[in-house]
PDB file of C-alpha atoms in Angstrom:
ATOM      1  CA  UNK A   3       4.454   9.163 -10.992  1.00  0.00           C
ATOM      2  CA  UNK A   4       5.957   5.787 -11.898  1.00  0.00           C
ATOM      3  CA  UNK A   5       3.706   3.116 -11.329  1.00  0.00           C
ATOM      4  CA  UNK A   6       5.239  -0.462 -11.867  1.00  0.00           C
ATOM      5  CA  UNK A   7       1.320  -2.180 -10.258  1.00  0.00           C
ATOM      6  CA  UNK A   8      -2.511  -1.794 -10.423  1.00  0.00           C
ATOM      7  CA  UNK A   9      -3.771   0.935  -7.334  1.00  0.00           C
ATOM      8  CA  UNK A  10      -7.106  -0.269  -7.915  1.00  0.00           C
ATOM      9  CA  UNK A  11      -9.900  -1.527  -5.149  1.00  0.00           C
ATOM     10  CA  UNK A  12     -11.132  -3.754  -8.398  1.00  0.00           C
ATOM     11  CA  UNK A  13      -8.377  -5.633  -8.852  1.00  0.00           C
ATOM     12  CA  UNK A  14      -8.271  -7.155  -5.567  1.00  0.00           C
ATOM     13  CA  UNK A  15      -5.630  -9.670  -4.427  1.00  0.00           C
ATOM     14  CA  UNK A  16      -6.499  -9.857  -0.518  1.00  0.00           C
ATOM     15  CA  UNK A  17      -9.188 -11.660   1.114  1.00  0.00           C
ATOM     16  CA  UNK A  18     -10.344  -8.198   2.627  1.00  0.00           C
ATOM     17  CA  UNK A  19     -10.283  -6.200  -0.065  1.00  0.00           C
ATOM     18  CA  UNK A  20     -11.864  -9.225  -2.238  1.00  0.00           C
ATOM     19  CA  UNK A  21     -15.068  -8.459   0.296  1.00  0.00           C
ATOM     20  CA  UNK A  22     -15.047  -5.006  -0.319  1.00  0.00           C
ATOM     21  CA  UNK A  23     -15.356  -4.910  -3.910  1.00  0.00           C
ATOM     22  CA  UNK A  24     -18.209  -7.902  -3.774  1.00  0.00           C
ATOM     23  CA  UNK A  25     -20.147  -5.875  -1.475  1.00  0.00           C
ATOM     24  CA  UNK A  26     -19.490  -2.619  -3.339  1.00  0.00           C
ATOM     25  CA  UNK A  27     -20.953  -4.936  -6.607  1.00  0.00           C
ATOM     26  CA  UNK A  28     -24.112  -5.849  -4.620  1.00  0.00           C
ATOM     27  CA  UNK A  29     -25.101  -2.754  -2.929  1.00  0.00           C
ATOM     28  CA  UNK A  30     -24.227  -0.844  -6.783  1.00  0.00           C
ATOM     29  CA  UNK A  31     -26.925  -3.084  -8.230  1.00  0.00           C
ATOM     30  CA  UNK A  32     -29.167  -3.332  -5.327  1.00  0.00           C
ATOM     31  CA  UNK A  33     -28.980   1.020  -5.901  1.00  0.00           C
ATOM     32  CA  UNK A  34     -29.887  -0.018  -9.874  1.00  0.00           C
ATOM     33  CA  UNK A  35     -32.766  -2.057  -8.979  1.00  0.00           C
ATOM     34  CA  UNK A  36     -34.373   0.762  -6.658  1.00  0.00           C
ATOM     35  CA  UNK A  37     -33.746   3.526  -8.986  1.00  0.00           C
ATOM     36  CA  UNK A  38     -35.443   1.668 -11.615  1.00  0.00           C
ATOM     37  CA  UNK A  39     -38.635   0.612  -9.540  1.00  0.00           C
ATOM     38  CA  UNK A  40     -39.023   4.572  -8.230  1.00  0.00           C
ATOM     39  CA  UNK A  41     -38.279   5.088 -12.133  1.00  0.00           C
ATOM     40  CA  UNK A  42     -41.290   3.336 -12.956  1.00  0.00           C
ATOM     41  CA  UNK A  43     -43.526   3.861  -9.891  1.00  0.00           C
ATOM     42  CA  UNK A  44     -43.012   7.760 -11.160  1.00  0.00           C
ATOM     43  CA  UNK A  45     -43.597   6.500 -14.705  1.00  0.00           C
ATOM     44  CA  UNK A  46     -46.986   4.696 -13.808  1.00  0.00           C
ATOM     45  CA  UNK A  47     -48.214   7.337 -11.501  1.00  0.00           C
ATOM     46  CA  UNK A  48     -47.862  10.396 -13.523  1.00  0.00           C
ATOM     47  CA  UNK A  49     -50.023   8.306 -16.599  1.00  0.00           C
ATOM     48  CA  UNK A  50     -52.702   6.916 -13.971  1.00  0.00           C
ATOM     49  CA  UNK A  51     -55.773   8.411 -13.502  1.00  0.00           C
ATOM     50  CA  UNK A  52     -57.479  10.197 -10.647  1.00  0.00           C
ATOM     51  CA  UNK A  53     -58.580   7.380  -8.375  1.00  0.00           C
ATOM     52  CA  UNK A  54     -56.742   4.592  -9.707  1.00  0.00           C
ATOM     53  CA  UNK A  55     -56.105   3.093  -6.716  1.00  0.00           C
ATOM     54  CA  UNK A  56     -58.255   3.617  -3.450  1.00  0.00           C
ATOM     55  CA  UNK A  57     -56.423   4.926   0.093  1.00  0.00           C
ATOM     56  CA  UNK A  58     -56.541   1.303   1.181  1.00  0.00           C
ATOM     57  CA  UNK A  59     -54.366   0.032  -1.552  1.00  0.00           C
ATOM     58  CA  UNK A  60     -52.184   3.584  -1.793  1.00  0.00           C
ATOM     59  CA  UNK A  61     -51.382   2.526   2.472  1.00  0.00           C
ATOM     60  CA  UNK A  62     -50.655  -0.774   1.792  1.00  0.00           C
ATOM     61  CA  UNK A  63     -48.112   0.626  -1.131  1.00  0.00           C
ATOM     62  CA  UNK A  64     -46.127   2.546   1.215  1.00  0.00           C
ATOM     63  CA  UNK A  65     -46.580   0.028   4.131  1.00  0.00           C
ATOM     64  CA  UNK A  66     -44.130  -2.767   2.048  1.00  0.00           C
ATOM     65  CA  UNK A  67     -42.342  -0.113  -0.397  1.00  0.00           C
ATOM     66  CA  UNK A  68     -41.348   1.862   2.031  1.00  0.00           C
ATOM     67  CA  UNK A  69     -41.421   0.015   5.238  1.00  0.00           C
ATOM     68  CA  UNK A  70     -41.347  -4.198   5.073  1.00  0.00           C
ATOM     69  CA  UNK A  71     -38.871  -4.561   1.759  1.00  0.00           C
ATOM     70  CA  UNK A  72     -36.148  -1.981   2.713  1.00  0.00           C
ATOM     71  CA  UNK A  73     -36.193  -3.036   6.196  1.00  0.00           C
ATOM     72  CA  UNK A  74     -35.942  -7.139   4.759  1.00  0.00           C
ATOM     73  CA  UNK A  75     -32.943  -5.927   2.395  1.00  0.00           C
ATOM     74  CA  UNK A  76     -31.088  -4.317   4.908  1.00  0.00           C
ATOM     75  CA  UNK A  77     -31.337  -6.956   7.486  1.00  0.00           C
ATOM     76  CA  UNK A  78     -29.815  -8.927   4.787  1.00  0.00           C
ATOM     77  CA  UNK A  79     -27.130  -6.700   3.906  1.00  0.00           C
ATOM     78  CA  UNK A  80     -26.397  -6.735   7.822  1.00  0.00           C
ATOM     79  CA  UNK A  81     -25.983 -10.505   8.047  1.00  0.00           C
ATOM     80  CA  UNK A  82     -24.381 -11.138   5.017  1.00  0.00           C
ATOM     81  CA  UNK A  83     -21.797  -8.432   6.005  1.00  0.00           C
ATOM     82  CA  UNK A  84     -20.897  -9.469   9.711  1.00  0.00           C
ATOM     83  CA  UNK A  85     -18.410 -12.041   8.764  1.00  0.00           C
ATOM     84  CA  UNK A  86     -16.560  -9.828   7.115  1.00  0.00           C
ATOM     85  CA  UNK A  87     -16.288  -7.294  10.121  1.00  0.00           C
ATOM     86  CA  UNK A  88     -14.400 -10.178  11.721  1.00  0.00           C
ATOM     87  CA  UNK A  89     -11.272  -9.529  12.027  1.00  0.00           C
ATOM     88  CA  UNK A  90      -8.611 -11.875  10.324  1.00  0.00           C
ATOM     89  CA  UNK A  91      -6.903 -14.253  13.257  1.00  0.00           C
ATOM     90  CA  UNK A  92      -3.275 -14.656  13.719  1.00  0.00           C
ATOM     91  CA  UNK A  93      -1.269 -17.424  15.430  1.00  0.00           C
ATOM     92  CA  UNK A  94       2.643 -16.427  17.043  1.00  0.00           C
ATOM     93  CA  UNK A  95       4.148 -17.706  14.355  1.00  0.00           C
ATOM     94  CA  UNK A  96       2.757 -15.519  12.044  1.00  0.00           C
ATOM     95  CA  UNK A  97       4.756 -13.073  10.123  1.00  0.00           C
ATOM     96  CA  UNK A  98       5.064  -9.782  11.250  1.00  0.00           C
ATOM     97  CA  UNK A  99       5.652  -6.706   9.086  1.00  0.00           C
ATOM     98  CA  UNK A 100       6.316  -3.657  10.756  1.00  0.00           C
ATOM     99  CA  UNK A 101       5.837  -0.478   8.681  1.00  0.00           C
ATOM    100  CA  UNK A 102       6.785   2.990   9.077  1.00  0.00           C
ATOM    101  CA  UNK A 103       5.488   6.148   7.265  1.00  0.00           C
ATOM    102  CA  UNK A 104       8.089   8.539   7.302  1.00  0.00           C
ATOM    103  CA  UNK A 105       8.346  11.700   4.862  1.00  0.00           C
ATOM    104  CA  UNK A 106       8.125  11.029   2.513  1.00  0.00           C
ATOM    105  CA  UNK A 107       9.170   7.349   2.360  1.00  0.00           C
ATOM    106  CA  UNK A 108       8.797   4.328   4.078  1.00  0.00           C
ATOM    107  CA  UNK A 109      10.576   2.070   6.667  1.00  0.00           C
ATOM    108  CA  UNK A 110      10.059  -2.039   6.212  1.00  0.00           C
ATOM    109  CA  UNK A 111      10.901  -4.700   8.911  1.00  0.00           C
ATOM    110  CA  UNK A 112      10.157  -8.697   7.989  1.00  0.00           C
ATOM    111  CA  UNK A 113       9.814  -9.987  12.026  1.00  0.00           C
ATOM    112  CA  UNK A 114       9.614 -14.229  10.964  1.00  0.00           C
ATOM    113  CA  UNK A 115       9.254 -15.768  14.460  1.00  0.00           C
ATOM    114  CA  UNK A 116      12.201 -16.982  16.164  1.00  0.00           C
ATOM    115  CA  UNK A 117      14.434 -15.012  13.380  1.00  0.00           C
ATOM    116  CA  UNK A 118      16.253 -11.926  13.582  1.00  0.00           C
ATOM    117  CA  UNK A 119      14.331  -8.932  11.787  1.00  0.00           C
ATOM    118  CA  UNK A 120      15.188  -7.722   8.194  1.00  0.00           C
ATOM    119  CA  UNK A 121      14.993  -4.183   7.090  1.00  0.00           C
ATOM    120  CA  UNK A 122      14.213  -3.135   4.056  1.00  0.00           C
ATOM    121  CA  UNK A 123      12.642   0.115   2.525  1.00  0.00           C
ATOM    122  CA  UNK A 124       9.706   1.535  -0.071  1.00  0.00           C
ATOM    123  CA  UNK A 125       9.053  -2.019  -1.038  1.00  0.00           C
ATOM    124  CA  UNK A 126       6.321  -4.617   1.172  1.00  0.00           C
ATOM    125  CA  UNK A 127       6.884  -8.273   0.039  1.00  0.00           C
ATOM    126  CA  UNK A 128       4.258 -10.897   1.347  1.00  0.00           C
ATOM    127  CA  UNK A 129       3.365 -14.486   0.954  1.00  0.00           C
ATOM    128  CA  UNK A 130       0.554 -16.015  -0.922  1.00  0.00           C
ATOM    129  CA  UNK A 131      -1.544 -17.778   1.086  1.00  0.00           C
ATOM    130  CA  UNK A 132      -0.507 -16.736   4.800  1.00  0.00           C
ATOM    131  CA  UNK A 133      -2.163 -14.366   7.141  1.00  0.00           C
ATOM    132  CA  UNK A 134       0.702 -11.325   8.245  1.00  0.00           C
ATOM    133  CA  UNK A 135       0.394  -9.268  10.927  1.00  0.00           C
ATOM    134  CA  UNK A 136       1.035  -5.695   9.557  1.00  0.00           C
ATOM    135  CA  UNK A 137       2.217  -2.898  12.690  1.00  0.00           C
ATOM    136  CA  UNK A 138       1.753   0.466  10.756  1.00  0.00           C
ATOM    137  CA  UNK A 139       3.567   3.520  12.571  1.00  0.00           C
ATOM    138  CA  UNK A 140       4.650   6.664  12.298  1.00  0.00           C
ATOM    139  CA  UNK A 141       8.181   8.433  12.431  1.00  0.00           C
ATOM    140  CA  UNK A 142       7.349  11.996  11.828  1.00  0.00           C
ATOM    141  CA  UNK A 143       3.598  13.167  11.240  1.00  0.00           C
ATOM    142  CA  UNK A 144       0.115  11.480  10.236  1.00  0.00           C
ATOM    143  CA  UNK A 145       0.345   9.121   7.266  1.00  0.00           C
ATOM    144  CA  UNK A 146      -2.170   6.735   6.245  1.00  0.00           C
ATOM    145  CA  UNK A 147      -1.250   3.444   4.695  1.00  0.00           C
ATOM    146  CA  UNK A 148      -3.073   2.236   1.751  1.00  0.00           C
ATOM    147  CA  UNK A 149      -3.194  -1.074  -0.765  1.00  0.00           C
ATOM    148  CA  UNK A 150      -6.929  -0.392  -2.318  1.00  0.00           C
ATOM    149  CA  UNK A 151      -6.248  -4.360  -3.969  1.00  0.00           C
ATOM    150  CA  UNK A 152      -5.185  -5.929  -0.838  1.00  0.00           C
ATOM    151  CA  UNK A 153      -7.238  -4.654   2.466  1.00  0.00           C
ATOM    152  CA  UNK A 154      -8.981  -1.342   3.786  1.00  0.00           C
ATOM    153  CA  UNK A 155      -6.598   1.919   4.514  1.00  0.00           C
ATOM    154  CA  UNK A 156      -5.472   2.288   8.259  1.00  0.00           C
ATOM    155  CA  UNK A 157      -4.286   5.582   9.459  1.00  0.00           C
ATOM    156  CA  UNK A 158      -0.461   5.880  10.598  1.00  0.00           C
ATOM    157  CA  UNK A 159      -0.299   7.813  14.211  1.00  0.00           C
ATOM    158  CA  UNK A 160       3.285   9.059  15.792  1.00  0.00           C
ATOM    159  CA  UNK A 161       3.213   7.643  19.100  1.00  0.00           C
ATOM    160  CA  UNK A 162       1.095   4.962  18.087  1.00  0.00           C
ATOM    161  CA  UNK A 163       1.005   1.403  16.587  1.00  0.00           C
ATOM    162  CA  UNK A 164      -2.146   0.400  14.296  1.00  0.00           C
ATOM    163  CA  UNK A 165      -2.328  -3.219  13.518  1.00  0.00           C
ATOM    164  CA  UNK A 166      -3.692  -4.416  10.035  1.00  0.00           C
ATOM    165  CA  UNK A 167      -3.965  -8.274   9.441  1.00  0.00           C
ATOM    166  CA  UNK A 168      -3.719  -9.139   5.654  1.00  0.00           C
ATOM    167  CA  UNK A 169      -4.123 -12.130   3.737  1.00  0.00           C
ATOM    168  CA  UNK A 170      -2.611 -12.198   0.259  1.00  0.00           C
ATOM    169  CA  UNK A 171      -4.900 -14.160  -2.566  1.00  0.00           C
ATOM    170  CA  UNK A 172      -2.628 -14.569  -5.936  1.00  0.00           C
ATOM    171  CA  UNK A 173       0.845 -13.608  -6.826  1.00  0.00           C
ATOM    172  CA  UNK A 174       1.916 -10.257  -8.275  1.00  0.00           C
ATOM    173  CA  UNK A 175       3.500  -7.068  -8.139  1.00  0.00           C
ATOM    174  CA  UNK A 176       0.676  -3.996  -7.217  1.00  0.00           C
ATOM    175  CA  UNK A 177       0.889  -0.700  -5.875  1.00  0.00           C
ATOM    176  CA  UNK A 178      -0.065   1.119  -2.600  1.00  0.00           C
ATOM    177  CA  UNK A 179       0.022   4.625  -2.153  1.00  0.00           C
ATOM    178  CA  UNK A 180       0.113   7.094   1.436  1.00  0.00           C
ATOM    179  CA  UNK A 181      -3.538   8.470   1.740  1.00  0.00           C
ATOM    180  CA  UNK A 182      -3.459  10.827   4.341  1.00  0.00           C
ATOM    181  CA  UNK A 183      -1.612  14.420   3.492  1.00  0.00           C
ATOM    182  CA  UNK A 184       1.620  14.729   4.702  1.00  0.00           C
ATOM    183  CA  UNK A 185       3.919  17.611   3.090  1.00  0.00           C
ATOM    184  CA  UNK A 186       4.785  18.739  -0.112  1.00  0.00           C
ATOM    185  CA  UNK A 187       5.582  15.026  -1.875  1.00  0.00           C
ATOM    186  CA  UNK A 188       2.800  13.619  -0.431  1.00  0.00           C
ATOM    187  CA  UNK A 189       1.813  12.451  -3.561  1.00  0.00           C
ATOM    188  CA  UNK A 190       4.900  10.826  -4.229  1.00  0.00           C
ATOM    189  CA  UNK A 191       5.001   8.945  -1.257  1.00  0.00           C
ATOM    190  CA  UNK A 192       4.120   5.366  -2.884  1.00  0.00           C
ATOM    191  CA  UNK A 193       5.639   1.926  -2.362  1.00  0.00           C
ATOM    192  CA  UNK A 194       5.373  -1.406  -4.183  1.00  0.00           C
ATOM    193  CA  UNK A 195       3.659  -4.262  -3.056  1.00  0.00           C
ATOM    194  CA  UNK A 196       5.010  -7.712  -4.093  1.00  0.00           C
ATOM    195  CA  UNK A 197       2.518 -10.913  -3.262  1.00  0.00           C
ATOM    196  CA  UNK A 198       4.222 -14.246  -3.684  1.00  0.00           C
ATOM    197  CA  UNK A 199       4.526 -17.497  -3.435  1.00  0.00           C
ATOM    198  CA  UNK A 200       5.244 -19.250  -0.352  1.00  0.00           C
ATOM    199  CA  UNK A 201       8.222 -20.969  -1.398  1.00  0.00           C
ATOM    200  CA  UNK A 202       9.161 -18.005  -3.463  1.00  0.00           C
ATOM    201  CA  UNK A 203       9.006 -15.584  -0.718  1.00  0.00           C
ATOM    202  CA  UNK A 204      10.711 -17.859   1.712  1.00  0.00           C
ATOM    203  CA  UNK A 205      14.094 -18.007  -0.223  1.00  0.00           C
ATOM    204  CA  UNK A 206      13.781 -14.075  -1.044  1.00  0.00           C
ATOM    205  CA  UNK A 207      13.455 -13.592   2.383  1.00  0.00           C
ATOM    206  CA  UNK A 208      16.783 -16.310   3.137  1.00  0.00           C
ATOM    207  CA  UNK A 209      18.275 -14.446   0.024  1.00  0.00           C
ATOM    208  CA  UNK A 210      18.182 -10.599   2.375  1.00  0.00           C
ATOM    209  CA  UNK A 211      20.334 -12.437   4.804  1.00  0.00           C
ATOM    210  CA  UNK A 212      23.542 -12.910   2.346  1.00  0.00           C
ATOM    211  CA  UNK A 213      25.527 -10.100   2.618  1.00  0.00           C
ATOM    212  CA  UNK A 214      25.953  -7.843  -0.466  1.00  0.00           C
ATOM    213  CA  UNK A 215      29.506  -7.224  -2.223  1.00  0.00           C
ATOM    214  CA  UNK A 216      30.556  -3.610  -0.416  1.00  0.00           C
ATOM    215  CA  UNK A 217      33.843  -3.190  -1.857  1.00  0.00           C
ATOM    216  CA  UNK A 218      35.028  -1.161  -5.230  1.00  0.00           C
ATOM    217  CA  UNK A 219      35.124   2.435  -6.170  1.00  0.00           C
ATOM    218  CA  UNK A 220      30.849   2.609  -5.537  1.00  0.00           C
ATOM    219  CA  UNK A 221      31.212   1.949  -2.494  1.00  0.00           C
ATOM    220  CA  UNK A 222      34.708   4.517  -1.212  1.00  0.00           C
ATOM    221  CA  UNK A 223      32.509   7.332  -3.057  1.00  0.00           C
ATOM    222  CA  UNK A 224      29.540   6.631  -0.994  1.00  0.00           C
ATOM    223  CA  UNK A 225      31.663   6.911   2.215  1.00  0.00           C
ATOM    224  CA  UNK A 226      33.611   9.457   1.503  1.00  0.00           C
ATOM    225  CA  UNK A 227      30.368  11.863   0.704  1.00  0.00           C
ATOM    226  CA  UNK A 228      28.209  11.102   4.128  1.00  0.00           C
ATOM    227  CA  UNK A 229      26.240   9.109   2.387  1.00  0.00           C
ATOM    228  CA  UNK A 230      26.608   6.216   5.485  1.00  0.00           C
ATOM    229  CA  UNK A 231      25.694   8.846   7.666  1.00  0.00           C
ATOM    230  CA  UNK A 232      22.178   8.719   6.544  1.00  0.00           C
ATOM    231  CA  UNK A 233      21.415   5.341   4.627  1.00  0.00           C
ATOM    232  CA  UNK A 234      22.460   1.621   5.581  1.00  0.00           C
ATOM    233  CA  UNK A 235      24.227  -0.689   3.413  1.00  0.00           C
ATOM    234  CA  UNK A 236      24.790  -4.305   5.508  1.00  0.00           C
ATOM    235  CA  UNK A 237      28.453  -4.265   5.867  1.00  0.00           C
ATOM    236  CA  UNK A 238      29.074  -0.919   5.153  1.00  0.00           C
ATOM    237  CA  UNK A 239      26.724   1.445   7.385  1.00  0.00           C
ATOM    238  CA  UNK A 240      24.230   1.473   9.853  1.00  0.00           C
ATOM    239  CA  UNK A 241      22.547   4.653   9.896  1.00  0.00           C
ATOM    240  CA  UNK A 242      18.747   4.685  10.101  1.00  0.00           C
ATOM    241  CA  UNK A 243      17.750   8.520   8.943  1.00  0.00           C
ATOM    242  CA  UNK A 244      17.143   7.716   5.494  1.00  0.00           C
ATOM    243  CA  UNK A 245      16.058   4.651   3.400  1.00  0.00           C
ATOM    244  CA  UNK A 246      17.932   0.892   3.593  1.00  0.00           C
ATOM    245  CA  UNK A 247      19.707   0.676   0.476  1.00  0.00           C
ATOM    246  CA  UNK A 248      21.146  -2.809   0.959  1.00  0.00           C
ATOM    247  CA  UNK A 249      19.148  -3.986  -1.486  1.00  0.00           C
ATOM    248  CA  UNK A 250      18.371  -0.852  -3.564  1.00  0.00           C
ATOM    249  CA  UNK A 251      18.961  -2.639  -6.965  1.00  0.00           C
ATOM    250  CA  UNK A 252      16.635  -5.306  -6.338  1.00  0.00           C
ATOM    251  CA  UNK A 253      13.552  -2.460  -6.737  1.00  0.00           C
ATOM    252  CA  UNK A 254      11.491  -1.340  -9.251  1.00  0.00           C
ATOM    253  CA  UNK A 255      10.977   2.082  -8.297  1.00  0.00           C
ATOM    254  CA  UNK A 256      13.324   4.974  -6.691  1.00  0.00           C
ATOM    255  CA  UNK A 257      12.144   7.540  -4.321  1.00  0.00           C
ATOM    256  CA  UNK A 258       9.043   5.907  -2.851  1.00  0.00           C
ATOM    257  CA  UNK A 259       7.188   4.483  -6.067  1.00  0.00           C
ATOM    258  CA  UNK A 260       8.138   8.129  -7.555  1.00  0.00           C
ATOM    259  CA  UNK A 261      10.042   7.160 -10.720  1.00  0.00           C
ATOM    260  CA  UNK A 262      11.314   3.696 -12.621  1.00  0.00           C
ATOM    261  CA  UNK A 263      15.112   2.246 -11.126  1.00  0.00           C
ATOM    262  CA  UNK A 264      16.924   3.267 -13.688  1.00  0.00           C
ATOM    263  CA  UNK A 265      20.891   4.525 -13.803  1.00  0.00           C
ATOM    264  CA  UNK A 266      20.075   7.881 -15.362  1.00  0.00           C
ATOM    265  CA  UNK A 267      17.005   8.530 -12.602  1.00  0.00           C
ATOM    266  CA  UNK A 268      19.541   7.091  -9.578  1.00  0.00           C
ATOM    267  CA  UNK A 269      22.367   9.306 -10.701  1.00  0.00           C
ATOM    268  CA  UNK A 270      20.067  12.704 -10.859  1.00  0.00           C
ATOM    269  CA  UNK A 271      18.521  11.201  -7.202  1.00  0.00           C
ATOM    270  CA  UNK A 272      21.799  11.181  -5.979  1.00  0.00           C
ATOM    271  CA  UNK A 273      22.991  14.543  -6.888  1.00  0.00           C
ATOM    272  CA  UNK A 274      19.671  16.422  -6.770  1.00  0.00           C
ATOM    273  CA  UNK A 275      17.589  14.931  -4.512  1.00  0.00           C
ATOM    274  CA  UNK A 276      15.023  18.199  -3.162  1.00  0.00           C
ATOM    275  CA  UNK A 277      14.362  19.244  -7.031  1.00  0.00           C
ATOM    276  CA  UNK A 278      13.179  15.876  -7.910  1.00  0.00           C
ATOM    277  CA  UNK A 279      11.345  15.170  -4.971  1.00  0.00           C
ATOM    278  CA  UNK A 280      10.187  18.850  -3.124  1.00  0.00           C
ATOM    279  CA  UNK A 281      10.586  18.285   0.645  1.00  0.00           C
ATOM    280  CA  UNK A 282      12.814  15.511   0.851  1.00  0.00           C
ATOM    281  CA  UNK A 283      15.456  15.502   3.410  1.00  0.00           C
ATOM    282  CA  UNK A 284      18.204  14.426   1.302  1.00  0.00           C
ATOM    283  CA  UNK A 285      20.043  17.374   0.587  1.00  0.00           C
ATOM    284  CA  UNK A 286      21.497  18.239  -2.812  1.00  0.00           C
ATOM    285  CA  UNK A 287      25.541  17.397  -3.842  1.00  0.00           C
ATOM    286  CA  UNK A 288      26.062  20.040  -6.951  1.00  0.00           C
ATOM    287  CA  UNK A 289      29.645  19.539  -5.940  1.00  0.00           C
ATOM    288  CA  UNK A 290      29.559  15.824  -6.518  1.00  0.00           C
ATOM    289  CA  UNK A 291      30.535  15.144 -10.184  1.00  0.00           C
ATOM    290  CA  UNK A 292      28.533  13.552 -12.794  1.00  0.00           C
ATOM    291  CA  UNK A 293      31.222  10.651 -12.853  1.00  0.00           C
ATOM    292  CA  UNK A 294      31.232  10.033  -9.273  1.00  0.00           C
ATOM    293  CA  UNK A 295      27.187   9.927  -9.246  1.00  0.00           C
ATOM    294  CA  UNK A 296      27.188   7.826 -12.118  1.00  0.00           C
ATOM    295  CA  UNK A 297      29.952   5.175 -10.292  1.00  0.00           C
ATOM    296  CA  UNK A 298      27.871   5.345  -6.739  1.00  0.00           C
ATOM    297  CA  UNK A 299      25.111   4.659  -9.080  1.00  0.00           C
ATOM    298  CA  UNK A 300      26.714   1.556 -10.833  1.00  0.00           C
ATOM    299  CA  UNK A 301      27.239   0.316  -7.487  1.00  0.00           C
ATOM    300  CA  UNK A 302      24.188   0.329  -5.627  1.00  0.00           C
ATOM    301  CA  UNK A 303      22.732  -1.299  -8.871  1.00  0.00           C
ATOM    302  CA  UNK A 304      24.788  -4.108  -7.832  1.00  0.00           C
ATOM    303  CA  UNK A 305      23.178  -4.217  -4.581  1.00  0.00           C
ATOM    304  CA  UNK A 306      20.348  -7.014  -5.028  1.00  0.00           C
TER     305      UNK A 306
END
């Protein structure tokens, strides 16, 4: 699978995840340091002789080995812990990101208070700096949404809405991935995850508002083969069964995080869409031409 960003919980760029891995460090060496004293209590006792120590002192051994010092580490582990069990605040002029898990791709709407929404698709953009307010659904059957760098995985429920605050710690481009099975491309089902900086992501966001050129050759061919009947393209269609393509060539990836944008990998999408990705509802156009793919292709390229 393409991958165009670190999946990793070690290289964090969200305040929870951030937590997650320090704690994971602490309670890794913490599990060092007590394999190492039973280690050498083992070492020492095997090599001591009968009577070494009398009952009193073999008591008073277990009494803060095994009672006093694990119950003094964990009490710390507890309290250093509870702030991060708080959950991250938001204010109502917070960004909201709803998400949608469908199969096997998924659904993006920017919510900026007191501006319209802006949908987008297989691509999550936020800014550096900012708390945002992520509502994680699902359209079909269980998904599970998951940035290991950026915050814990929540679980997507039909029917349901899960909400996952997140708060972005350094620019960059990093991956997240679907982590509950959900068909056969289940583990295709991946999406992008683009942290930036405030002012940065304020005139991208501006930028999804100017409508894209829909005219040409590109565009007649993608009419005149159904594919509005499926996709949106501002201006052009409004369908909502498959992925927003308004801004398709502004993407790394095609199909979900499956494969790198490129006009070779669009134009075999386009025509055979279940072969390279098993399950998905696209259906196949072996009667579409290699030219015509190729010029739809060209022209949702052109869509940034």
């Amino acid at each position: 699978m393409f991958s165009s960003g670190r999946q990793s919980a070690f290289a964090t760029f969200g305040t929870e995840a951030a937590w997650l891995a320090g704690l994971t460090g602490w309670m890794v060496l913490g599990a060092v340091v007590i394999a190492v004293a039973v280690g050498t209590l083992m070492f020492v006792a095997q090599r001591s002789r009968d009577g070494a120590i009398t009952h009193q002192q073999g008591m008073r051994l277990v009494l803060w080995a095994g009672g006093i010092i694990p119950t003094v580490v964990l009490l710390t582990l507890l309290i250093a812990t509870l702030p991060a069990m708080r959950p991250i605040a938001v204010k109502p002029d917070d960004l909201r990101i709803t998400v949608v898990g469908e199969q096997f791709w998924w659904r993006v709407r920017y919510q900026p208070a007191g501006q319209a929404a802006i949908d987008d698709s297989n691509e999550l953009r936020v800014p550096v700096g900012r708390n945002v307010e992520l509502l994680l659904e699902a359209g079909d059957v269980l998904h599970s949404f998951w940035v290991p760098g950026l915050a814990g995985k929540l679980d997507m429920v039909p029917g349901r809405t899960n909400k996952l605050v997140v708060h972005a710690t350094r620019a960059g481009r990093f991956r997240g991935q679907c982590a509950e099975f959900c068909g056969l491309s289940h583990a295709l089902m991946a999406f992008d995850v683009v942290a930036m900086e405030p002012a940065a992501f304020d005139a991208w966001l501006a930028a999804r508002r100017t409508p894209v050129p829909v005219g040409g050759d590109g565009a007649r061919l993608f009419t005149a083969n159904g594919c509005g009947g499926c996709h949106t393209v501002a201006g052009l269609s409004d369908a909502a069964i498959g992925p927003n393509l308004t801004h398709l060539g502004a993407r790394a990836s095609l199909g979900a995080g499956m494969q790198k944008l490129t006009h070779d990998n669009l134009v075999r999408f386009i025509r055979e869409a279940p072969t390279v990705k098993p399950g998905a509802r696209m259906p196949a156009y072996p009667q579409m031409t290699h030219e015509d793919a190729a010029t739809i292709a060209r022209w949702l390229e052109q869509l940034q």
